[in-house]
PDB file of C-alpha atoms in Angstrom:
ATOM      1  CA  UNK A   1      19.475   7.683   9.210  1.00 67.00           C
ATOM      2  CA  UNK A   2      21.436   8.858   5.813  1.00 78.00           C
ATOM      3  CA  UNK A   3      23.439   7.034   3.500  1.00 93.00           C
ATOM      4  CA  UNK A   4      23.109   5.821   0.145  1.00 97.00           C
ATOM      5  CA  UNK A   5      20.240   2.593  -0.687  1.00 98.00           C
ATOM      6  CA  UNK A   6      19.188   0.742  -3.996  1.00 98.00           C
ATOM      7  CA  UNK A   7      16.301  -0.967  -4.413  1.00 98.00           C
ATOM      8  CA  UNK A   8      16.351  -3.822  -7.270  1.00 98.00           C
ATOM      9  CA  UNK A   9      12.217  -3.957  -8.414  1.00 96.00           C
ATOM     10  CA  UNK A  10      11.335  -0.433  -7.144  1.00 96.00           C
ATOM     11  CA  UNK A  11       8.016  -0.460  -9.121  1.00 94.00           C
ATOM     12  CA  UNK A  12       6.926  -3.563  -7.459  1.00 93.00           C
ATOM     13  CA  UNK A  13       4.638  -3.858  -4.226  1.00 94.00           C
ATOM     14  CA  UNK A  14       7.324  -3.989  -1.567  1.00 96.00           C
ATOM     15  CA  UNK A  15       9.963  -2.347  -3.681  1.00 97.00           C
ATOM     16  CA  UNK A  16       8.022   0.734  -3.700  1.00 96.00           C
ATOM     17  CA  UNK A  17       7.123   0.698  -0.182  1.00 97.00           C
ATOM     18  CA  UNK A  18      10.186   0.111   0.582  1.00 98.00           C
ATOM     19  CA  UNK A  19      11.764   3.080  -1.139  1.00 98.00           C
ATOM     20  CA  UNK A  20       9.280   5.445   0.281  1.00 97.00           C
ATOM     21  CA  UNK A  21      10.105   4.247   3.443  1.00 98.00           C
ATOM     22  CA  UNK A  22      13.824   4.909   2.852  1.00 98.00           C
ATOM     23  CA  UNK A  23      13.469   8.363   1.997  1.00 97.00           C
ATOM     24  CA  UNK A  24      11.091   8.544   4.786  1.00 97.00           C
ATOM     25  CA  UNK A  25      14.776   8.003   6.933  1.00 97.00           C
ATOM     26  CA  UNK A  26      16.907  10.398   4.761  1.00 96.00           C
ATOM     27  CA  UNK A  27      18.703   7.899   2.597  1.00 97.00           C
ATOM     28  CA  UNK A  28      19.775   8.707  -1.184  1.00 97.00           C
ATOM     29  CA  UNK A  29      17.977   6.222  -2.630  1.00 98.00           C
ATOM     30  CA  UNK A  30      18.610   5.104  -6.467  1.00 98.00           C
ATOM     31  CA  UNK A  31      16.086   2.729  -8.117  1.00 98.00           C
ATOM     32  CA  UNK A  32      17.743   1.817 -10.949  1.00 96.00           C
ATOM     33  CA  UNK A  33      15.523   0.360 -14.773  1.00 92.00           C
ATOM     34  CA  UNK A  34      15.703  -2.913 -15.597  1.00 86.00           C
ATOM     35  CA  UNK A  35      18.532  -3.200 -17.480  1.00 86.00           C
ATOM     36  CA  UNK A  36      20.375  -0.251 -16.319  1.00 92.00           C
ATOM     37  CA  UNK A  37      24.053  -0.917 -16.881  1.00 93.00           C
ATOM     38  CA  UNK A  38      24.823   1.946 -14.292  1.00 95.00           C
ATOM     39  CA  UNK A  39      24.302  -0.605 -11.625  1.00 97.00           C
ATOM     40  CA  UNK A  40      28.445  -1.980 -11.877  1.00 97.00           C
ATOM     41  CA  UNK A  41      29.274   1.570 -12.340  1.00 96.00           C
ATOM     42  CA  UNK A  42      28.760   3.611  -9.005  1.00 97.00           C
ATOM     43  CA  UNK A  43      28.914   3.014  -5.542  1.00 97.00           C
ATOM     44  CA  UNK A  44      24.929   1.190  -4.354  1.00 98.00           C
ATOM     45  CA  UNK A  45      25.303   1.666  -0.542  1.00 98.00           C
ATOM     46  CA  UNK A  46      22.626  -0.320   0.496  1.00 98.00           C
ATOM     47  CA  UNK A  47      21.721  -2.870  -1.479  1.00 98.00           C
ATOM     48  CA  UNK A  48      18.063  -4.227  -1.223  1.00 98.00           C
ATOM     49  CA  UNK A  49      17.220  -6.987  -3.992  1.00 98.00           C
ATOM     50  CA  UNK A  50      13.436  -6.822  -4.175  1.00 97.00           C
ATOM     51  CA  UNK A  51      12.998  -7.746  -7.949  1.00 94.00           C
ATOM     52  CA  UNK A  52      11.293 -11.112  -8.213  1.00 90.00           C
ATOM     53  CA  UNK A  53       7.937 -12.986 -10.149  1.00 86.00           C
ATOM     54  CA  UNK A  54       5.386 -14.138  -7.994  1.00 79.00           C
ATOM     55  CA  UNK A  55       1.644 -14.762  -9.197  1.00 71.00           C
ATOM     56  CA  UNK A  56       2.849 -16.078 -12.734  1.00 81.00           C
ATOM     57  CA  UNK A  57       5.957 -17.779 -12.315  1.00 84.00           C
ATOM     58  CA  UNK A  58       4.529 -21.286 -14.113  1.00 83.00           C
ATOM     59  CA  UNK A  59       4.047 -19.486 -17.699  1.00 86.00           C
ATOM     60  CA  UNK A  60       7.572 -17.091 -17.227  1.00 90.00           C
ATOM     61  CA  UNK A  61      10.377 -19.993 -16.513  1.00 93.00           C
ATOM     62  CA  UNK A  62      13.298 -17.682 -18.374  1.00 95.00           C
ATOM     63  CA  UNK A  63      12.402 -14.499 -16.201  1.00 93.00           C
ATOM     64  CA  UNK A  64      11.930 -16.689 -13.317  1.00 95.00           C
ATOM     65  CA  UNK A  65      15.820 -17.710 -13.857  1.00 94.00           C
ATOM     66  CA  UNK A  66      16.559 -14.404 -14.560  1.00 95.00           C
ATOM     67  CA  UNK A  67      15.499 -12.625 -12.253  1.00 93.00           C
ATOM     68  CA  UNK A  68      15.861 -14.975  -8.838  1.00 96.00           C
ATOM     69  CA  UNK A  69      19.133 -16.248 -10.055  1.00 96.00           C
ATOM     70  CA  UNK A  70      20.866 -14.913 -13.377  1.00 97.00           C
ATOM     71  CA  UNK A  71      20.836 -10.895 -11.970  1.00 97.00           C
ATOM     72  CA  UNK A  72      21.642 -11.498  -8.155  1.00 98.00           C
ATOM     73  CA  UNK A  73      24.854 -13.939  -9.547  1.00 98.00           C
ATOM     74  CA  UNK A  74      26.357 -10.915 -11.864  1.00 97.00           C
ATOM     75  CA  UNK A  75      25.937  -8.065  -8.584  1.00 98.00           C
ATOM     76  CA  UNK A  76      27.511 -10.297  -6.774  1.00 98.00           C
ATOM     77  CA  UNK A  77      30.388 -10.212  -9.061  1.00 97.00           C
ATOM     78  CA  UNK A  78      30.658  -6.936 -10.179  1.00 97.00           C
ATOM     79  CA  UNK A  79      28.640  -4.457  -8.361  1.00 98.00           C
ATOM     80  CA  UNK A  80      29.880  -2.312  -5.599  1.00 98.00           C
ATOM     81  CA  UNK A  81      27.522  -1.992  -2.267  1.00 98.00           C
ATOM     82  CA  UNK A  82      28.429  -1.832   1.572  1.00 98.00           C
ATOM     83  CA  UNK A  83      25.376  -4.647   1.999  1.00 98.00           C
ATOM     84  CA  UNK A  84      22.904  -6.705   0.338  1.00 98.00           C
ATOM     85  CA  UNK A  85      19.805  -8.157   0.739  1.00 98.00           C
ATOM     86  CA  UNK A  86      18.372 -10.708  -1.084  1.00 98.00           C
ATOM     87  CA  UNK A  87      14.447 -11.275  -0.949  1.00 98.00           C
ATOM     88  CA  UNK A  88      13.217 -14.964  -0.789  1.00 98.00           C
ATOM     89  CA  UNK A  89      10.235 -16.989   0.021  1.00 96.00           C
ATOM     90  CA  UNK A  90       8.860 -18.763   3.404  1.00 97.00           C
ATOM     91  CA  UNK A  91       7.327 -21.057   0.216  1.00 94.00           C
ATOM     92  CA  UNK A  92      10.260 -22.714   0.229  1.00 96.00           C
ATOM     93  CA  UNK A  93       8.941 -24.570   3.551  1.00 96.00           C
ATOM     94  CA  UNK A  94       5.902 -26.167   1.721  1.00 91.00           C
ATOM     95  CA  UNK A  95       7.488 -29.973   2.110  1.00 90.00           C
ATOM     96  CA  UNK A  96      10.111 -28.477   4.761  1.00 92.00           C
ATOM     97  CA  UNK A  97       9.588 -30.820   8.387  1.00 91.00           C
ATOM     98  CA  UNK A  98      10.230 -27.146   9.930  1.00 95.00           C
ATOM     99  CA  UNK A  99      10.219 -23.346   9.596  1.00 97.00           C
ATOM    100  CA  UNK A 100      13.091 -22.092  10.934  1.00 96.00           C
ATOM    101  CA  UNK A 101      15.762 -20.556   8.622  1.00 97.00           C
ATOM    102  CA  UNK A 102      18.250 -23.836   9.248  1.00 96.00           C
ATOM    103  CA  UNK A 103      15.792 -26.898   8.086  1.00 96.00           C
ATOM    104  CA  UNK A 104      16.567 -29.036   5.182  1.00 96.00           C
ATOM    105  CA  UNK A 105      14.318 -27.995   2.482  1.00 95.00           C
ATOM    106  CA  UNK A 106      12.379 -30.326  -0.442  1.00 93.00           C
ATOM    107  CA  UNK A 107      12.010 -29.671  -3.932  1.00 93.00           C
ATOM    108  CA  UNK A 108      11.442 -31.396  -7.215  1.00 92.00           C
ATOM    109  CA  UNK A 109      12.819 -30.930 -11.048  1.00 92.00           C
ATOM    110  CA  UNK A 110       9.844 -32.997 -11.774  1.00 93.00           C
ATOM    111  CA  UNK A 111       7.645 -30.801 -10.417  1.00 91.00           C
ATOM    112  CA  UNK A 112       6.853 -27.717 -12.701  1.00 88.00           C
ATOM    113  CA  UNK A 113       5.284 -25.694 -10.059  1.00 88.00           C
ATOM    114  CA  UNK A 114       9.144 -26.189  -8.096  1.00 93.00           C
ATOM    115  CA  UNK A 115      11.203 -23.882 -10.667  1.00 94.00           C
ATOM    116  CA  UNK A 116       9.911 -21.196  -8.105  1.00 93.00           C
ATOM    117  CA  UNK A 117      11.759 -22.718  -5.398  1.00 94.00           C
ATOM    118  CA  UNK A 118      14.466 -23.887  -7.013  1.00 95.00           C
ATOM    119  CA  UNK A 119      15.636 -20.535  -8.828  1.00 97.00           C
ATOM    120  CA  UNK A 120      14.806 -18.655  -4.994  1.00 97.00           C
ATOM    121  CA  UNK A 121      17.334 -21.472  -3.356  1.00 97.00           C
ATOM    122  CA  UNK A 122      19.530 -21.077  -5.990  1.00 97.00           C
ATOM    123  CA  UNK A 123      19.635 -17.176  -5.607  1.00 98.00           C
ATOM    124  CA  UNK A 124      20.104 -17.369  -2.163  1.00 98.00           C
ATOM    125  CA  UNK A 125      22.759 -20.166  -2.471  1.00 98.00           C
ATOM    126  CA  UNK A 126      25.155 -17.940  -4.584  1.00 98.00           C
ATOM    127  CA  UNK A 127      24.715 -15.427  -2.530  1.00 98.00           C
ATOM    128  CA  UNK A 128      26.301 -17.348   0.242  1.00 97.00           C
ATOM    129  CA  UNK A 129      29.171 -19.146  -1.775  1.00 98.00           C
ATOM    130  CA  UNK A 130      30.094 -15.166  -3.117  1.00 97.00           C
ATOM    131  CA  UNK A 131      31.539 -14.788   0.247  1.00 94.00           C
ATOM    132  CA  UNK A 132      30.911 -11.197  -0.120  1.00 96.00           C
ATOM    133  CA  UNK A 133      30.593  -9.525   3.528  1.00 96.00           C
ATOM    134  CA  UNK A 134      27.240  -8.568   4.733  1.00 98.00           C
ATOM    135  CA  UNK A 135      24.872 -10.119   1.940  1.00 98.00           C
ATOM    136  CA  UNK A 136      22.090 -11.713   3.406  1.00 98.00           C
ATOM    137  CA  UNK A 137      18.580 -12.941   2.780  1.00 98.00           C
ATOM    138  CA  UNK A 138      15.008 -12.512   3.845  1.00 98.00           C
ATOM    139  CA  UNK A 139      12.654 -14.687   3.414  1.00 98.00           C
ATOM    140  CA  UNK A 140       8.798 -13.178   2.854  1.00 98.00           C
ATOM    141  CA  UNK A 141       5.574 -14.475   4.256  1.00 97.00           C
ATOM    142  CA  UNK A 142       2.515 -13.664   2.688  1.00 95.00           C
ATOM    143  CA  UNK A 143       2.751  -9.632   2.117  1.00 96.00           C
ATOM    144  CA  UNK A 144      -0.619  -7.579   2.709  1.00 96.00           C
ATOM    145  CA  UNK A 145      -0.981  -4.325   2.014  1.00 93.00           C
ATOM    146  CA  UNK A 146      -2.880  -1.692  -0.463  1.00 89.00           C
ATOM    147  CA  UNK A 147      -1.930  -4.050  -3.661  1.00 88.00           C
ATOM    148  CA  UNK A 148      -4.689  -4.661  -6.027  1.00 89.00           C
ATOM    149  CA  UNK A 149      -2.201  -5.023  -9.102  1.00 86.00           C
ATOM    150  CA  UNK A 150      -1.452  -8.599  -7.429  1.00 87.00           C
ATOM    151  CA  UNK A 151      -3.322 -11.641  -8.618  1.00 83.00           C
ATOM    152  CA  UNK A 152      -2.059 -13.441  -5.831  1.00 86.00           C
ATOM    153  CA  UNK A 153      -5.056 -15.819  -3.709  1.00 90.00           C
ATOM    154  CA  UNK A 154      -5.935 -12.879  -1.317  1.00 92.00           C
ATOM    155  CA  UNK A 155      -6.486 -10.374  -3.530  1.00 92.00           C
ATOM    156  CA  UNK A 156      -8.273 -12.605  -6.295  1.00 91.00           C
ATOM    157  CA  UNK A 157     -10.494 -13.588  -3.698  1.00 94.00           C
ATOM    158  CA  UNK A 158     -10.853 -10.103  -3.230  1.00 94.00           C
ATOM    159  CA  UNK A 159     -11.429  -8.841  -6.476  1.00 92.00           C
ATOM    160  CA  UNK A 160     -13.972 -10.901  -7.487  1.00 92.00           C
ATOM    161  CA  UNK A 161     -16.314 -10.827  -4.371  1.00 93.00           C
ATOM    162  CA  UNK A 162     -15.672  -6.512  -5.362  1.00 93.00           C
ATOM    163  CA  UNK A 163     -16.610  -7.270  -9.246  1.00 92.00           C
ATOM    164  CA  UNK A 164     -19.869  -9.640  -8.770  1.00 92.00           C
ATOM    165  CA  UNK A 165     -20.265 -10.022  -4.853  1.00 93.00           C
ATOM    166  CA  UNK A 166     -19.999 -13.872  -5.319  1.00 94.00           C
ATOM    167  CA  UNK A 167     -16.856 -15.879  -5.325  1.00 95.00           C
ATOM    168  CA  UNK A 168     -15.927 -19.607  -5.521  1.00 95.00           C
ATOM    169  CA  UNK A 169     -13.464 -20.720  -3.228  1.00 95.00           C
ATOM    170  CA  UNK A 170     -11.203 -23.176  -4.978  1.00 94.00           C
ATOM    171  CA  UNK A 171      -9.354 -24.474  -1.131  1.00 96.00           C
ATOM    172  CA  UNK A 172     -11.708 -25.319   1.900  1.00 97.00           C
ATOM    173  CA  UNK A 173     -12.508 -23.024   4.724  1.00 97.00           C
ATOM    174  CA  UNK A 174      -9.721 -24.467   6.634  1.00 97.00           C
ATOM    175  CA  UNK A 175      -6.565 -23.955   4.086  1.00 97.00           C
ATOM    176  CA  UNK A 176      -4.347 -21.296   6.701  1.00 97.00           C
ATOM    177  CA  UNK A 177      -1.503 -19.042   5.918  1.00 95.00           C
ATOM    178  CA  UNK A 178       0.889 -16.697   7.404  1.00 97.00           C
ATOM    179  CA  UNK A 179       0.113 -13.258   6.160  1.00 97.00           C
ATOM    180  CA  UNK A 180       2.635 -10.392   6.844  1.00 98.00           C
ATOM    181  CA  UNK A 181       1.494  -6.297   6.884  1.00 97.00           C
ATOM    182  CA  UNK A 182       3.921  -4.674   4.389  1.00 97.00           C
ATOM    183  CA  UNK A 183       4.365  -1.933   6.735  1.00 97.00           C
ATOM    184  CA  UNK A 184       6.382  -4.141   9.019  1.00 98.00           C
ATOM    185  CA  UNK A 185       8.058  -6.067   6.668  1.00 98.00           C
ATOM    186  CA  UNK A 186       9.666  -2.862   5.256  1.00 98.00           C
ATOM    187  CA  UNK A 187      11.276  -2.133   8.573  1.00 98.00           C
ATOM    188  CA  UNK A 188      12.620  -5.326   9.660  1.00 98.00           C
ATOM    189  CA  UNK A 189      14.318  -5.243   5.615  1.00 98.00           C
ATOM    190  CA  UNK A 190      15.933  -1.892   6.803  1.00 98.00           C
ATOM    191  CA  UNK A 191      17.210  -3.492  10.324  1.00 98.00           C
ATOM    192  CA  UNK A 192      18.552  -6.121   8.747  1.00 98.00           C
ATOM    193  CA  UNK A 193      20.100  -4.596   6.195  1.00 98.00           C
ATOM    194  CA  UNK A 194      21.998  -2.151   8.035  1.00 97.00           C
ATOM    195  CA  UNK A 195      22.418  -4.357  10.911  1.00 97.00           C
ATOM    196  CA  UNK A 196      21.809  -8.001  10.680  1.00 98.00           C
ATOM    197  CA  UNK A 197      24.066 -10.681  12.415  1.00 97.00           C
ATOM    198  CA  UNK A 198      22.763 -13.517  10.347  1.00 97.00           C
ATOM    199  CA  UNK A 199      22.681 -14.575   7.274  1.00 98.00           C
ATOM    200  CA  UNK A 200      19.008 -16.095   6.548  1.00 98.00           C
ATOM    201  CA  UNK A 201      15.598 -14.304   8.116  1.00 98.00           C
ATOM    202  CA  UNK A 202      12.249 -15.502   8.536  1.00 98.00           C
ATOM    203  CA  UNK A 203      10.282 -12.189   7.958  1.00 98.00           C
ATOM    204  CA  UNK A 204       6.364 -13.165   8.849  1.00 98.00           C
ATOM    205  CA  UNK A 205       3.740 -12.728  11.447  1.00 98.00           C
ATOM    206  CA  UNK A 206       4.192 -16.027  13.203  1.00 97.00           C
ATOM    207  CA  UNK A 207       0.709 -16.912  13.491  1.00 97.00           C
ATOM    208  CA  UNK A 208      -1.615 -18.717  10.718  1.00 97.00           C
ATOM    209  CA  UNK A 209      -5.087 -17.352   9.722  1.00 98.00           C
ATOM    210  CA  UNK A 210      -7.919 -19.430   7.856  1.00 98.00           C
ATOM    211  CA  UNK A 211      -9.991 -18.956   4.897  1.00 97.00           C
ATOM    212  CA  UNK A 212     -12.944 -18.831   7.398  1.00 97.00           C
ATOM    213  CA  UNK A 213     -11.166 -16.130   9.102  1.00 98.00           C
ATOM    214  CA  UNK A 214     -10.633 -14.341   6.347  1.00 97.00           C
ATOM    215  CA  UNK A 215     -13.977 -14.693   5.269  1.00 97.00           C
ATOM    216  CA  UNK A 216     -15.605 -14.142   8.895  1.00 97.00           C
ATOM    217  CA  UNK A 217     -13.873 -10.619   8.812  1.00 97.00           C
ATOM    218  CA  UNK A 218     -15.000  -9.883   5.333  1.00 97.00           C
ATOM    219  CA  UNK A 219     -18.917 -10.538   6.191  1.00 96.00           C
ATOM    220  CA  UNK A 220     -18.485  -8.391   8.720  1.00 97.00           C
ATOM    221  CA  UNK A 221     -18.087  -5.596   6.634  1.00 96.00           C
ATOM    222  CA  UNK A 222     -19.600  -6.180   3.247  1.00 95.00           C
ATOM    223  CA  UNK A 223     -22.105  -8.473   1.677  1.00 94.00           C
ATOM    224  CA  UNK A 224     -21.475 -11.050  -0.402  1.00 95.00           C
ATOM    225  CA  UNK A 225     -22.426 -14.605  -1.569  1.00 95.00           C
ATOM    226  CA  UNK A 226     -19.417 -17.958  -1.397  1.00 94.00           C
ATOM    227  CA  UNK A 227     -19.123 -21.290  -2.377  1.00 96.00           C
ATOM    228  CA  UNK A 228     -16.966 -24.135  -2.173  1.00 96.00           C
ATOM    229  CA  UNK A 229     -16.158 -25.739  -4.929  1.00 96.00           C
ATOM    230  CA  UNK A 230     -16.540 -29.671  -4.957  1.00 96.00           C
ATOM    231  CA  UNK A 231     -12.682 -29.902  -6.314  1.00 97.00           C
ATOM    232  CA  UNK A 232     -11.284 -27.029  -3.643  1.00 96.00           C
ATOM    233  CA  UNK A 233      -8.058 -28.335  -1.749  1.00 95.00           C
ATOM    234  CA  UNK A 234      -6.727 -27.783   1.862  1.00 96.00           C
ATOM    235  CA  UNK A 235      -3.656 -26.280   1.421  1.00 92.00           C
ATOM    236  CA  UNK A 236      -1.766 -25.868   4.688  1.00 91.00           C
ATOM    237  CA  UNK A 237       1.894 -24.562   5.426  1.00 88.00           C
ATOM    238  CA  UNK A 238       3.267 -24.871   9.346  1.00 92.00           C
ATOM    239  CA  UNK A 239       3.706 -21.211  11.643  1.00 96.00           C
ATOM    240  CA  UNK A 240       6.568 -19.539  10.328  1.00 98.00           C
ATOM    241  CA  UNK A 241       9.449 -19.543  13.075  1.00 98.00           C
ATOM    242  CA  UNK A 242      10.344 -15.682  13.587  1.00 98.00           C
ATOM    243  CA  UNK A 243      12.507 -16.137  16.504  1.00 97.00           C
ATOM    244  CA  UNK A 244      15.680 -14.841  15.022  1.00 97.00           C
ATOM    245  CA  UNK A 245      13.610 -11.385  14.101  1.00 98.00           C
ATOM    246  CA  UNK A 246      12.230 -11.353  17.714  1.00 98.00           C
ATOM    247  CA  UNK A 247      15.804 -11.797  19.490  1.00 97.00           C
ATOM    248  CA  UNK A 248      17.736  -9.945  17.540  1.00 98.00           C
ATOM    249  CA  UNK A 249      15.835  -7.303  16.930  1.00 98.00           C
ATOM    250  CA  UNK A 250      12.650  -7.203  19.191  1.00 97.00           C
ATOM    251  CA  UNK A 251      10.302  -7.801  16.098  1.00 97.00           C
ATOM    252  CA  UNK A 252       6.916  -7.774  17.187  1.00 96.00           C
ATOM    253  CA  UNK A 253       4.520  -7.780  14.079  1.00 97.00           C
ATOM    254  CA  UNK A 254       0.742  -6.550  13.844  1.00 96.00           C
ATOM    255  CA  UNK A 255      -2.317  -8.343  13.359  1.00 96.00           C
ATOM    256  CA  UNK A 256      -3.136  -8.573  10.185  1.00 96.00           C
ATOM    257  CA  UNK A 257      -6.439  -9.506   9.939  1.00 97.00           C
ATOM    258  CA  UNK A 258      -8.059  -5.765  10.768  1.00 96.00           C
ATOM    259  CA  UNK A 259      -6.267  -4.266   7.903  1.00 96.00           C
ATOM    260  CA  UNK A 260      -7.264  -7.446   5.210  1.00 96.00           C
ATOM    261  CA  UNK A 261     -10.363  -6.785   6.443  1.00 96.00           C
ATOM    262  CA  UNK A 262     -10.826  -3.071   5.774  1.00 96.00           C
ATOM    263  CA  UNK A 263      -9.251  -3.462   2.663  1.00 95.00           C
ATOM    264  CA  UNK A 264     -12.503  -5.092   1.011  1.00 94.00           C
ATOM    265  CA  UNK A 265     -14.621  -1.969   1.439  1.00 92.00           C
ATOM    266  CA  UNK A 266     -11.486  -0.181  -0.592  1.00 86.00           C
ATOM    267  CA  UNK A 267     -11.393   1.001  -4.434  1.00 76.00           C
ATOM    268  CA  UNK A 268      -9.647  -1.916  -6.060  1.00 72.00           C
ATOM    269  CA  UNK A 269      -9.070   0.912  -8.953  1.00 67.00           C
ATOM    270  CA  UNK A 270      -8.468   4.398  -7.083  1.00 61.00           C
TER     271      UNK A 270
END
């Protein structure tokens, strides 16, 4: 493969994986700064949109806006790419009666926690009414990978059973999730960037694991003491519907739970 790529939020997790996996292919790849006014001002080729704020969205609601909404709106207008991709959230099925990319989807104003979703559906919903030819949207699972700098649940959980060997589990042993291996979600970005037919993509592993899973896998391999807090919550969200990735493109994801498990006996600070 050659051709010119940008990735929006190079420096973050799957930014930077997928960059290296870009040049991997033989693309040109330009990561432009934050702020770099040289994005309306040159050609972008591919366009991947990877910037985003995850783990502390609740205390950043400006940068939230700005950088799920306010950016993707003004490359729509004035930047110049052959495609773009747009990364989302499968969050955005929490309340949702389904997974796949079509269902009706809940949120609330009154909610704080729901500026998340609202500034991801917003992003994705002017990237739809541009009518700008081949910009579409992925929506992410849970990512896994090599990614200690995230304070997201896994890799708290993580960190502190690494710091003290003890951890308190603030959701029950049978709160499940849909974890994703970053190595595959980098591909399927690339295939549907250069190739998609749709406009919205599920991008997960189709297939829930537990806490006790997770923490099954973990014992296995290290020692460490848990508890259960008195106040810990179930939190649940359905299987992720990846039937669009499988048909069109014959996306068949790996288990994730050997590599979250090897990554506990791993240097949280190499």
């Amino acid at each position: 493969m050659t051709g010119k790529a940008t990735v929006i939020g190079a420096n973050g997790f799957v930014g930077s994986h997928l960059t290296a996996k870009l040049l991997s292919l033989g693309f040109e790849v330009y990561c432009p700064e934050k702020g770099d006014s040289a994005v309306y001002t040159q050609p972008l080729g591919h366009l991947f949109y990877c910037a985003g704020i995850t783990a502390d969205f609740r205390s950043r609601p400006y940068d939230v806006v700005e950088a799920h909404t306010s950016y993707i709106s003004r490359l729509l207008q004035h930047a110049d790419f052959e495609s773009l991709l747009y990364l989302s959230t499968t969050r955005l099925y929490q309340h949702a009666a389904s997974t796949n990319e079509e269902a009706n989807l809940t949120v609330n104003s009154n909610h704080r926690e729901d500026i998340y979703a609202l500034s991801k559906l917003l992003g994705e919903s002017v990237c739809l009414c541009s009518n700008r030819a081949k910009v579409r949207v992925a929506r992410l699972s849970n990512v896994v990978g090599d990614d200690f700098r995230s304070s997201n649940f896994i890799y708290s959980v993580m960190k502190d059973i690494m710091a003290r060997d003890t951890v308190t589990l603030q959701s029950t042993l049978d709160s499940e999730k849909d974890y994703v291996l970053i190595q595959d979600v980098v591909v399927a970005l690339i295939h549907i960037a250069l190739s998609g037919k749709q406009f919205i993509y599920n991008i997960a592993s189709g297939v829930n694991l537990t806490n006790k899973q997770l923490f099954d896998a973990w014992k296995e391999v290290r020692q460490f003491q848990y508890r259960i807090s008195p106040s810990a919550v179930r939190f649940y969200f359905e299987p992720i519907k990846i039937v669009k990735m499988r048909n069109e493109f014959g996306y068949h994801p790996s288990p994730c739970l050997p590599v979250i498990q090897q990554l506990i006996t791993k240097d949280p600070h190499p």
